[in-house]
Tab-separated table of N, CA and C in Angstrom:
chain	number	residue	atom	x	y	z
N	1	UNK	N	76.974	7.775	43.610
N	1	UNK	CA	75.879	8.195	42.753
N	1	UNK	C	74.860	8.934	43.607
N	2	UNK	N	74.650	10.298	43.526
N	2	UNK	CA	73.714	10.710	44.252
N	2	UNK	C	72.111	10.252	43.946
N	3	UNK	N	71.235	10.826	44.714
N	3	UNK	CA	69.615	10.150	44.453
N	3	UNK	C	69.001	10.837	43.222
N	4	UNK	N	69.694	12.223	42.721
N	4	UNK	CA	69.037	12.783	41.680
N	4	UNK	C	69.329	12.091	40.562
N	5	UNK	N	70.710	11.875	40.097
N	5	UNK	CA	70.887	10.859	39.093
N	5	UNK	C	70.771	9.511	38.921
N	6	UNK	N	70.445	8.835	40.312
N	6	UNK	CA	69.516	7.138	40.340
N	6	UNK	C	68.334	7.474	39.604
N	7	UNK	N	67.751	8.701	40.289
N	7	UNK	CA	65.879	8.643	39.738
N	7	UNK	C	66.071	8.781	38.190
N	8	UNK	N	66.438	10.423	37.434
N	8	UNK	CA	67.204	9.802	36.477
N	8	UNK	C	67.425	8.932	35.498
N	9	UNK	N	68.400	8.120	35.954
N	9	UNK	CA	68.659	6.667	35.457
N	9	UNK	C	66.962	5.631	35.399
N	10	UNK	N	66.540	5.601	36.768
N	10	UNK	CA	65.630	5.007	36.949
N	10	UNK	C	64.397	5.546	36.168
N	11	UNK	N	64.130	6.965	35.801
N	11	UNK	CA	63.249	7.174	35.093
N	11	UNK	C	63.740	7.193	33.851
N	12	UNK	N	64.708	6.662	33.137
N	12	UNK	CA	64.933	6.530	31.451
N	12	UNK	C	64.405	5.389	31.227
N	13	UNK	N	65.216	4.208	31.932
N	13	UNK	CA	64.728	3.112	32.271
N	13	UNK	C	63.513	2.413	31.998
N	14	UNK	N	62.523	3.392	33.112
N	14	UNK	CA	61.104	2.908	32.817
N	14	UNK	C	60.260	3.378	31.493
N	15	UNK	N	60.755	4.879	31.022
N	15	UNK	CA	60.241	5.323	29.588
N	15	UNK	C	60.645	4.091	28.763
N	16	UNK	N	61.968	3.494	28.702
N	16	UNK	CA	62.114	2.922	27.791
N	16	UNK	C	61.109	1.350	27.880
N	17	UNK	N	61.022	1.143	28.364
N	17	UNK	CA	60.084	0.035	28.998
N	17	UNK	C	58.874	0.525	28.286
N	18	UNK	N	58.172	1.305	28.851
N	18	UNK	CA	56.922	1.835	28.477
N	18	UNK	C	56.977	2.434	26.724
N	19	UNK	N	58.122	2.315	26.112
N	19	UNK	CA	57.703	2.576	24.907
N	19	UNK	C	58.054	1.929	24.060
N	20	UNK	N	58.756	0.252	24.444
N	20	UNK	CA	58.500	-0.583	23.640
N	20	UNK	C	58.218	-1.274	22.782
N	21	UNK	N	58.608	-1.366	21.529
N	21	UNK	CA	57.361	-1.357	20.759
N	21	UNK	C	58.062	-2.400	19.452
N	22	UNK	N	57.982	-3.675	18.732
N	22	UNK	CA	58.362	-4.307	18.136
N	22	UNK	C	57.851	-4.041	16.396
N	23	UNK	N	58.980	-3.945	15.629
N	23	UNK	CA	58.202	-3.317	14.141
N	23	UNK	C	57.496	-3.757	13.475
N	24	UNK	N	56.913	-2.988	12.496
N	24	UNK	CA	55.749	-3.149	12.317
N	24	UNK	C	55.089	-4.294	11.520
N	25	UNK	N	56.497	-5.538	10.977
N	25	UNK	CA	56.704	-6.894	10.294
N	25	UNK	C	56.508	-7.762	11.199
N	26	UNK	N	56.447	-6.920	12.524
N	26	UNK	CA	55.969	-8.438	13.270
N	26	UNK	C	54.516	-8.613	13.818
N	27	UNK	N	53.738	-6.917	12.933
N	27	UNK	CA	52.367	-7.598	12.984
N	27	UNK	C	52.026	-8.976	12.205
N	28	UNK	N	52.766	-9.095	11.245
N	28	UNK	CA	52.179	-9.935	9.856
N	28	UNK	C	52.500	-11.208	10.881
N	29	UNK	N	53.357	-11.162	11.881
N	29	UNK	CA	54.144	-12.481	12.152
N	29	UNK	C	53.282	-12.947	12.767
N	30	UNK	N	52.637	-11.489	13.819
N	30	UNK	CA	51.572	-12.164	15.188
N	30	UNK	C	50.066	-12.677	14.474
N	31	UNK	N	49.525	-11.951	12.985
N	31	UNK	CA	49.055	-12.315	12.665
N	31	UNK	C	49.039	-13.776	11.934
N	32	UNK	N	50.470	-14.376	11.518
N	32	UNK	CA	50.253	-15.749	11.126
N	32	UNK	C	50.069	-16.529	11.945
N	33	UNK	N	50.994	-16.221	13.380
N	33	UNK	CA	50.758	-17.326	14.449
N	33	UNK	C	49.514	-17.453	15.051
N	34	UNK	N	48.505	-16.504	15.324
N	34	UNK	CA	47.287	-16.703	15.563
N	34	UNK	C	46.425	-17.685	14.538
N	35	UNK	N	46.871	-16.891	13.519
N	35	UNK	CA	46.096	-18.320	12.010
N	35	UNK	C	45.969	-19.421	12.069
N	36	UNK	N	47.893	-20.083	12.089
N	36	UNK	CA	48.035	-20.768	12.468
N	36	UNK	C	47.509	-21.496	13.859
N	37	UNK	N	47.879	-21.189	14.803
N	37	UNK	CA	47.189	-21.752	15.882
N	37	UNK	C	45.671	-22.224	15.914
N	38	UNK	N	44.946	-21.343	15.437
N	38	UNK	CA	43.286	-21.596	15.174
N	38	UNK	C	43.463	-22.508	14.318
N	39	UNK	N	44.406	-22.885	13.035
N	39	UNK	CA	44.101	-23.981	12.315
N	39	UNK	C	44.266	-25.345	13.368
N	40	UNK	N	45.182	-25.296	13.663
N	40	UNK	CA	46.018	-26.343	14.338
N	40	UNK	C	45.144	-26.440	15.380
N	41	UNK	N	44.150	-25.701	16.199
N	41	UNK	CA	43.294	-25.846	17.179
N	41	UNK	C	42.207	-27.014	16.477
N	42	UNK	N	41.886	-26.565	15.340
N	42	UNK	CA	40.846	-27.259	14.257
N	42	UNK	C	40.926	-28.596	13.881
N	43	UNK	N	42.534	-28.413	13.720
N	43	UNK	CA	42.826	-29.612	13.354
N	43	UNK	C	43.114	-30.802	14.533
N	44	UNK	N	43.212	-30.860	15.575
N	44	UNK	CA	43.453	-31.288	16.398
N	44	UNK	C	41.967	-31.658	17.084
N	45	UNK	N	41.411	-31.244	17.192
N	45	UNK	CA	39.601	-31.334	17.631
N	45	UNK	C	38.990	-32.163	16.660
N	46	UNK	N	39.178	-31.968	15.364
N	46	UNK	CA	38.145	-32.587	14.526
N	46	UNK	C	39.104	-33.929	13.628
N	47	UNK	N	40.143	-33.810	13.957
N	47	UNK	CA	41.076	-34.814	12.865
N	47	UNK	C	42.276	-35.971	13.066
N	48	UNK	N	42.343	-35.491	14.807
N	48	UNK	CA	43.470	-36.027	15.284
N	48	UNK	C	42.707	-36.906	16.083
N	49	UNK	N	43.395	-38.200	16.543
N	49	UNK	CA	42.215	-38.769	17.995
N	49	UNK	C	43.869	-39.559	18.811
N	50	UNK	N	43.045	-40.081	20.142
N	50	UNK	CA	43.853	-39.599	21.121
N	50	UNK	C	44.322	-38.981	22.162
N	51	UNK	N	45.260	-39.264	22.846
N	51	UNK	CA	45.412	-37.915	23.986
N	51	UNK	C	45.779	-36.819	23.545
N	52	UNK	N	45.819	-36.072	23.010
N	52	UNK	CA	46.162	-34.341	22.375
N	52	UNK	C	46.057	-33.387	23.493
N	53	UNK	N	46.534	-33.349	24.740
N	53	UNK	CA	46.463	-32.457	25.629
N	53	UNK	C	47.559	-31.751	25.625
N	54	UNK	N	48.843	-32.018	25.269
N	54	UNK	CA	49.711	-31.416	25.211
N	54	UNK	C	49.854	-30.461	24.158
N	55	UNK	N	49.136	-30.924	23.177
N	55	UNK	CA	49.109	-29.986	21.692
N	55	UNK	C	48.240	-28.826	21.883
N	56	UNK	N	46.919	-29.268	22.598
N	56	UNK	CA	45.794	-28.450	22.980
N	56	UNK	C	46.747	-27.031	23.511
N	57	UNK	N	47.190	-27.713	24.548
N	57	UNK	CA	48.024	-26.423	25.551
N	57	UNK	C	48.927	-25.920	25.010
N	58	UNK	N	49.694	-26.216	23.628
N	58	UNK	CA	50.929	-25.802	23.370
N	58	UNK	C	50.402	-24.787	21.951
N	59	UNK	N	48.954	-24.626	21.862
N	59	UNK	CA	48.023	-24.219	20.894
N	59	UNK	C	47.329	-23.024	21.568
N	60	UNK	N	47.148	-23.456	22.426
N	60	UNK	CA	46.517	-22.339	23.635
N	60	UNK	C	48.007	-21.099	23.847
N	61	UNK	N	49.025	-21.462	23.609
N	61	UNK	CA	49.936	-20.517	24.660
N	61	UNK	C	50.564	-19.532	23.237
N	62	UNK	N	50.599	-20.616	22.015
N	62	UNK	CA	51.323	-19.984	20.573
N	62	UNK	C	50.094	-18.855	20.072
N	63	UNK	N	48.949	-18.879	20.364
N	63	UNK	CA	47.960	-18.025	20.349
N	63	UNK	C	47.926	-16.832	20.762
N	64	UNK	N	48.444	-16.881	22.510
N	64	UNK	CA	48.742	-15.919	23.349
N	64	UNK	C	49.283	-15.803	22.422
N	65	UNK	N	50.519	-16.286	22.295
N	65	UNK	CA	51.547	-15.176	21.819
N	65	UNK	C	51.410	-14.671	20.942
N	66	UNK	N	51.117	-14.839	19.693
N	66	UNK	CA	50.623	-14.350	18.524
N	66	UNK	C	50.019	-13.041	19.154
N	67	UNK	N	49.453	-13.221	19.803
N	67	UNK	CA	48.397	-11.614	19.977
N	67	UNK	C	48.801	-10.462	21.172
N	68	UNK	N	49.866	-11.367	21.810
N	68	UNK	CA	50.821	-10.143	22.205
N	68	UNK	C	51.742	-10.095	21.279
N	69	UNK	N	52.140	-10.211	20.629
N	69	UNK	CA	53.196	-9.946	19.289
N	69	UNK	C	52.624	-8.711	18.726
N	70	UNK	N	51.422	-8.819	18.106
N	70	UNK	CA	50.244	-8.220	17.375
N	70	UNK	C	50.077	-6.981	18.043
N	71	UNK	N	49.789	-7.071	19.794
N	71	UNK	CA	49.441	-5.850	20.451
N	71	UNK	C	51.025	-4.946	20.738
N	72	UNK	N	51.740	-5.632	20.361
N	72	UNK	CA	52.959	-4.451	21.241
N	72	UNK	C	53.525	-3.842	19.469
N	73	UNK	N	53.318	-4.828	18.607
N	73	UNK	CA	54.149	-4.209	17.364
N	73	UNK	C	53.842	-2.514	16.973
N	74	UNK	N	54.268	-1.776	16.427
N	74	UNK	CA	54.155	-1.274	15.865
N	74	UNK	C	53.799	-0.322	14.550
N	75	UNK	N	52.441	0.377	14.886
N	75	UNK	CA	51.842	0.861	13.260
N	75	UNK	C	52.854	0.959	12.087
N	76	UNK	N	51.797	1.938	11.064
N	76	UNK	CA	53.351	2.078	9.990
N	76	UNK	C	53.869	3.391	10.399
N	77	UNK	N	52.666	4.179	11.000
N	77	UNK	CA	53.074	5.380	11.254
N	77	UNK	C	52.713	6.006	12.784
N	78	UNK	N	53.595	5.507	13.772
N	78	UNK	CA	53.459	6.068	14.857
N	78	UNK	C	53.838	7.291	15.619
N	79	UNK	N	53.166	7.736	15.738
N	79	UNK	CA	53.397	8.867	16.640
N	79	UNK	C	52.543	8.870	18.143
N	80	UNK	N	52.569	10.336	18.503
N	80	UNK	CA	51.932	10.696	19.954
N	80	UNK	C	50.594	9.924	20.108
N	81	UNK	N	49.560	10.221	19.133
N	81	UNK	CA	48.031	9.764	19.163
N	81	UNK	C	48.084	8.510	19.315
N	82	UNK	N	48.832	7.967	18.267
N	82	UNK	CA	48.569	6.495	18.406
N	82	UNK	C	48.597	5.797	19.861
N	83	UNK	N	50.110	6.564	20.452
N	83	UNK	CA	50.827	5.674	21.749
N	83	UNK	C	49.832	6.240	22.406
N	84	UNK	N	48.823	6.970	22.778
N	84	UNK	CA	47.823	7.595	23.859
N	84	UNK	C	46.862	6.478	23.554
N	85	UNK	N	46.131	6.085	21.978
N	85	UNK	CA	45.402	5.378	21.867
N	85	UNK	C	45.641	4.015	22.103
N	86	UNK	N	46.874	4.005	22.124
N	86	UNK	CA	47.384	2.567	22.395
N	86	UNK	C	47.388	2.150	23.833
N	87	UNK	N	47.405	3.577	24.979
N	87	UNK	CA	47.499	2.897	26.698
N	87	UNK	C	46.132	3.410	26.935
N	88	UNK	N	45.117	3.927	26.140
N	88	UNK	CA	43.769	3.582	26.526
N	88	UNK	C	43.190	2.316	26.191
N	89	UNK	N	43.924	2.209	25.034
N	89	UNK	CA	42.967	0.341	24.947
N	89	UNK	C	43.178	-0.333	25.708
N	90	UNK	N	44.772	-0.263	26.215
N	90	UNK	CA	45.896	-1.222	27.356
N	90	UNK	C	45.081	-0.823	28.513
N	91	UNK	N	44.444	0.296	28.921
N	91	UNK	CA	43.570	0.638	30.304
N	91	UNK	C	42.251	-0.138	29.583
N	92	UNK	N	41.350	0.153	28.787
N	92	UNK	CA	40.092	-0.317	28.940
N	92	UNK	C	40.087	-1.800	28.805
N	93	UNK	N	40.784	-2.297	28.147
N	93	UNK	CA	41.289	-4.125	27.975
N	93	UNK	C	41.257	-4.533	29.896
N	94	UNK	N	42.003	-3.417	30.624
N	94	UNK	CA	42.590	-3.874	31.977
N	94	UNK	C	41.067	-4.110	32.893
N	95	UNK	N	40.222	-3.128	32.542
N	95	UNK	CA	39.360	-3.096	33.620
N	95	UNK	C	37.842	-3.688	32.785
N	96	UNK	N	37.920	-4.066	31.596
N	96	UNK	CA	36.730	-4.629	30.867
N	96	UNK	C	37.254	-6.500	31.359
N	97	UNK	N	38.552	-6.744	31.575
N	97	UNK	CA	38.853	-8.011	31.973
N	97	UNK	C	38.883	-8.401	33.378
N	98	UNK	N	39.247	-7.628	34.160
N	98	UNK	CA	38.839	-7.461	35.550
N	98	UNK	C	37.302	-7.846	35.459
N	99	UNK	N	36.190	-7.182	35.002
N	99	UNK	CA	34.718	-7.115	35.111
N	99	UNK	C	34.621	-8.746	34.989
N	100	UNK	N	35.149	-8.765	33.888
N	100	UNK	CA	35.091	-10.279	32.680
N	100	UNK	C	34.910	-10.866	34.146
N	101	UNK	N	36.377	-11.441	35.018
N	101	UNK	CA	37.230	-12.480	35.733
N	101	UNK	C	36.108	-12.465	37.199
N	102	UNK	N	35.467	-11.285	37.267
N	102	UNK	CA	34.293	-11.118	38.655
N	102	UNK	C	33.426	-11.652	38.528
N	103	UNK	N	32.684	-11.465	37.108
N	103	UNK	CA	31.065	-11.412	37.090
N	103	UNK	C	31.035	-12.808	36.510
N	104	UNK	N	31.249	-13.274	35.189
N	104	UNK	CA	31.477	-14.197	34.364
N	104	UNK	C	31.372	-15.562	35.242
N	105	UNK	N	32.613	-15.639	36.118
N	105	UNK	CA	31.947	-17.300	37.026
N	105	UNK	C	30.611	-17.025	37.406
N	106	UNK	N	29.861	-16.036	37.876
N	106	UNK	CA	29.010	-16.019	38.312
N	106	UNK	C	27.145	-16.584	37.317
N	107	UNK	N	27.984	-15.874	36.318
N	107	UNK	CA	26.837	-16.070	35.051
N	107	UNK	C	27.089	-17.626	34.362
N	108	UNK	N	28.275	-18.004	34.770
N	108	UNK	CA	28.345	-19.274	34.032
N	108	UNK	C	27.705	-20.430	34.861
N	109	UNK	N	28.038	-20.068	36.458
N	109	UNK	CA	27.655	-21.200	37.250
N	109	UNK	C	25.846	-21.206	37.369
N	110	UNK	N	25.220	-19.824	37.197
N	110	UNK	CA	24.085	-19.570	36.727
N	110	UNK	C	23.015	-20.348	35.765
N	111	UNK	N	23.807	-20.351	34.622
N	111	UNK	CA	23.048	-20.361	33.691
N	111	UNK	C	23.274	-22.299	33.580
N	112	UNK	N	24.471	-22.677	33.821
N	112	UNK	CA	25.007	-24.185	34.066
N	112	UNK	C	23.852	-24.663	35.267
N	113	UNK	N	23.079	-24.343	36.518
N	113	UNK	CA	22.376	-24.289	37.220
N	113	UNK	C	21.009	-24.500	36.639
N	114	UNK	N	20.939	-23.643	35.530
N	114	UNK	CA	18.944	-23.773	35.379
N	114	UNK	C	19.167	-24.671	34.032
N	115	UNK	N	20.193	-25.235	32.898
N	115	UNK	CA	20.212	-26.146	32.059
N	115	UNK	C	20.349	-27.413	32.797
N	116	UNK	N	21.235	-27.502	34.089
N	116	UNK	CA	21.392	-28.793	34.314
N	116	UNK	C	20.099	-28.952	35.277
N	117	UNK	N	19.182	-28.394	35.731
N	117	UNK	CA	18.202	-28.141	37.005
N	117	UNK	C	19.179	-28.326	38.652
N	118	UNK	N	20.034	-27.849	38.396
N	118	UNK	CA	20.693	-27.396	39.680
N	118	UNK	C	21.834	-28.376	39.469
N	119	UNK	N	22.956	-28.670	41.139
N	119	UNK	CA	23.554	-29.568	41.249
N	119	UNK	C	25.064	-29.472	40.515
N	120	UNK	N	25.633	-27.980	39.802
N	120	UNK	CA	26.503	-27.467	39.495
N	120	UNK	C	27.108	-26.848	40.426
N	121	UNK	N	28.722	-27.240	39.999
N	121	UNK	CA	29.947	-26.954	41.031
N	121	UNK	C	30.010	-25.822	40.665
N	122	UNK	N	30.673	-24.563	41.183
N	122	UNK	CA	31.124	-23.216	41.089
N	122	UNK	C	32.554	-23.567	40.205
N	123	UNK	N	33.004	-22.916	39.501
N	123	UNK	CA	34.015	-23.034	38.300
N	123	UNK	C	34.754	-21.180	38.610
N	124	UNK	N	35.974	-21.234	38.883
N	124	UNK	CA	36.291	-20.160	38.196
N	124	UNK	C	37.055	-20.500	36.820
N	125	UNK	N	37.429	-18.895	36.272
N	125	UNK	CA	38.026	-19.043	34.802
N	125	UNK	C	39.590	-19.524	35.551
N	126	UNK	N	40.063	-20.171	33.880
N	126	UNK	CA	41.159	-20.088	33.875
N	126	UNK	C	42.070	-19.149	33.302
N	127	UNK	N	43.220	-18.952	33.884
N	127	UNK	CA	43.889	-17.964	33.176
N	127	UNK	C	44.255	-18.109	31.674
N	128	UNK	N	43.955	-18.850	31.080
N	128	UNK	CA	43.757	-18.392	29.329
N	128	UNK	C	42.935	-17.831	28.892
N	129	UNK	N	41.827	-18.210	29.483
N	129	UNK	CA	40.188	-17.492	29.030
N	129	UNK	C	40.449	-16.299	29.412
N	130	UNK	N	41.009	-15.354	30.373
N	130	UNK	CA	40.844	-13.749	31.030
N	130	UNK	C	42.227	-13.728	30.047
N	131	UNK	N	43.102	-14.191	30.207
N	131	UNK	CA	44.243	-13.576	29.064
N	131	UNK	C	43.688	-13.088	27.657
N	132	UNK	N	43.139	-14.424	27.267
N	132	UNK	CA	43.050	-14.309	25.430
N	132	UNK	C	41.562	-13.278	25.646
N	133	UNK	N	40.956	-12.866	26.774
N	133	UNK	CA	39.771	-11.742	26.552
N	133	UNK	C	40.530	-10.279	26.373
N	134	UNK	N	41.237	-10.665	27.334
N	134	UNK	CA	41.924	-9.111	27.718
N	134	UNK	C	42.368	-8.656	25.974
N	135	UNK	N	42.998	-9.523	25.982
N	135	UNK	CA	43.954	-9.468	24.396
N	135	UNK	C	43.356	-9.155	23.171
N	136	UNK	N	42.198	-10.009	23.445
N	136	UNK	CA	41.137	-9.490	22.191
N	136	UNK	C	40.237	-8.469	22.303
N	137	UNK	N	40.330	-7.625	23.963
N	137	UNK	CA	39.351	-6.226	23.812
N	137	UNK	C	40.105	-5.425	23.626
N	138	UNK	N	41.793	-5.650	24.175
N	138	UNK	CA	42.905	-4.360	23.608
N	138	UNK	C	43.074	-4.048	22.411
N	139	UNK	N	42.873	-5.810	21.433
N	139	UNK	CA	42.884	-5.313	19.773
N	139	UNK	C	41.592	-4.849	19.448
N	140	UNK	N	40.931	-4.814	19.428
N	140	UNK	CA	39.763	-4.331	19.145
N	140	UNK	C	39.254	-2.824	19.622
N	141	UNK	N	39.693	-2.502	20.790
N	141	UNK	CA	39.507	-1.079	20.579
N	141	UNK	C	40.340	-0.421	20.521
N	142	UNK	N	41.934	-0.914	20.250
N	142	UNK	CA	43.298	0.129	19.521
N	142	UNK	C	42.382	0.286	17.994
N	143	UNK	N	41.978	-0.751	17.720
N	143	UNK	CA	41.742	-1.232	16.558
N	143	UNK	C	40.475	0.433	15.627
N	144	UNK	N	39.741	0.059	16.682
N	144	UNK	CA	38.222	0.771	16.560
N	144	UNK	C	38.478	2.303	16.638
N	145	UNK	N	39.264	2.382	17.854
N	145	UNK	CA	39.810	3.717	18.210
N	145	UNK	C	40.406	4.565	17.131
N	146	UNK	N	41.711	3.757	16.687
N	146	UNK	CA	42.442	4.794	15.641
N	146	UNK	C	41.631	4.533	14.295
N	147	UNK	N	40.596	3.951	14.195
N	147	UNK	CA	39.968	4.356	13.067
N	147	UNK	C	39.005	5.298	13.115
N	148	UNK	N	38.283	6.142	14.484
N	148	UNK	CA	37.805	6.679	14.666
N	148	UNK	C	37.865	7.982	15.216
N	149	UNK	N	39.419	7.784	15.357
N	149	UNK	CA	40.143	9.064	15.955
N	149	UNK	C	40.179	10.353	15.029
């Protein structure tokens, strides 16, 4: 196999990767599982008693998913604009969550500092909190975007 037809190969490959995209029935899907999950978050906090840590977390992750389901599916009508508007949200989601994951411990251990009058540990986030942000600034400005496009 010479190197012109690896790259080639290797660049179909990655288009196909990069254009991914699940139809457009499995918005409705990512949208129930998020529903769901927030109920079941609800219900578990205010109704259940007990150790519920495992449910907590298994509530936390069906969420994620729901909203990557949601972000990769597919409009009804996609074309060029959309997929441009779609890897600017995927860029501004990237670097509005970056900001989030820097500044954010900083403001939390802050403000935890002058309510408690000092004597607060430094906390970073966990990776659900910078996930489910990222996730919810990508829907929100695919969202905002192609309505304004």
């Amino acid at each position: 196999m010479t190197s012109e037809k690896f790259i080639d190969c290797e660049r179909k490959q990655f288009k196909k990767m990069l254009n991914f995209r699940l139809s457009h029935t499995f918005l409705k899907i990512g949208i129930a599982i998020v529903v769901a999950s927030i109920i079941g978050m609800f219900v578990r906090a205010f109704a259940l008693d007990g150790d519920t840590e495992t449910l907590k977390e298994l509530f936390k992750k069906t969420l994620l998913i729901g909203m990557l389901i949601m972000s990769v599916s597919k409009d009804k009508e996609e074309d060029e604009m959309t997929n441009a508007l779609r890897a600017q949200s995927y860029s501004i989601a990237f670097i509005v969550g970056v900001l989030y994951a820097l500044i954010m411990p900083y403001v939390e251990f802050g403000v935890s500092n002058v309510v408690n009058n000092g004597g607060e540990n430094f906390k970073d986030l966990g990776d659900f909190q910078v996930l489910l942000f990222m996730l919810m600034i990508q829907l929100l400005f695919y969202h905002n975007l192609k309505r304004y496009r």
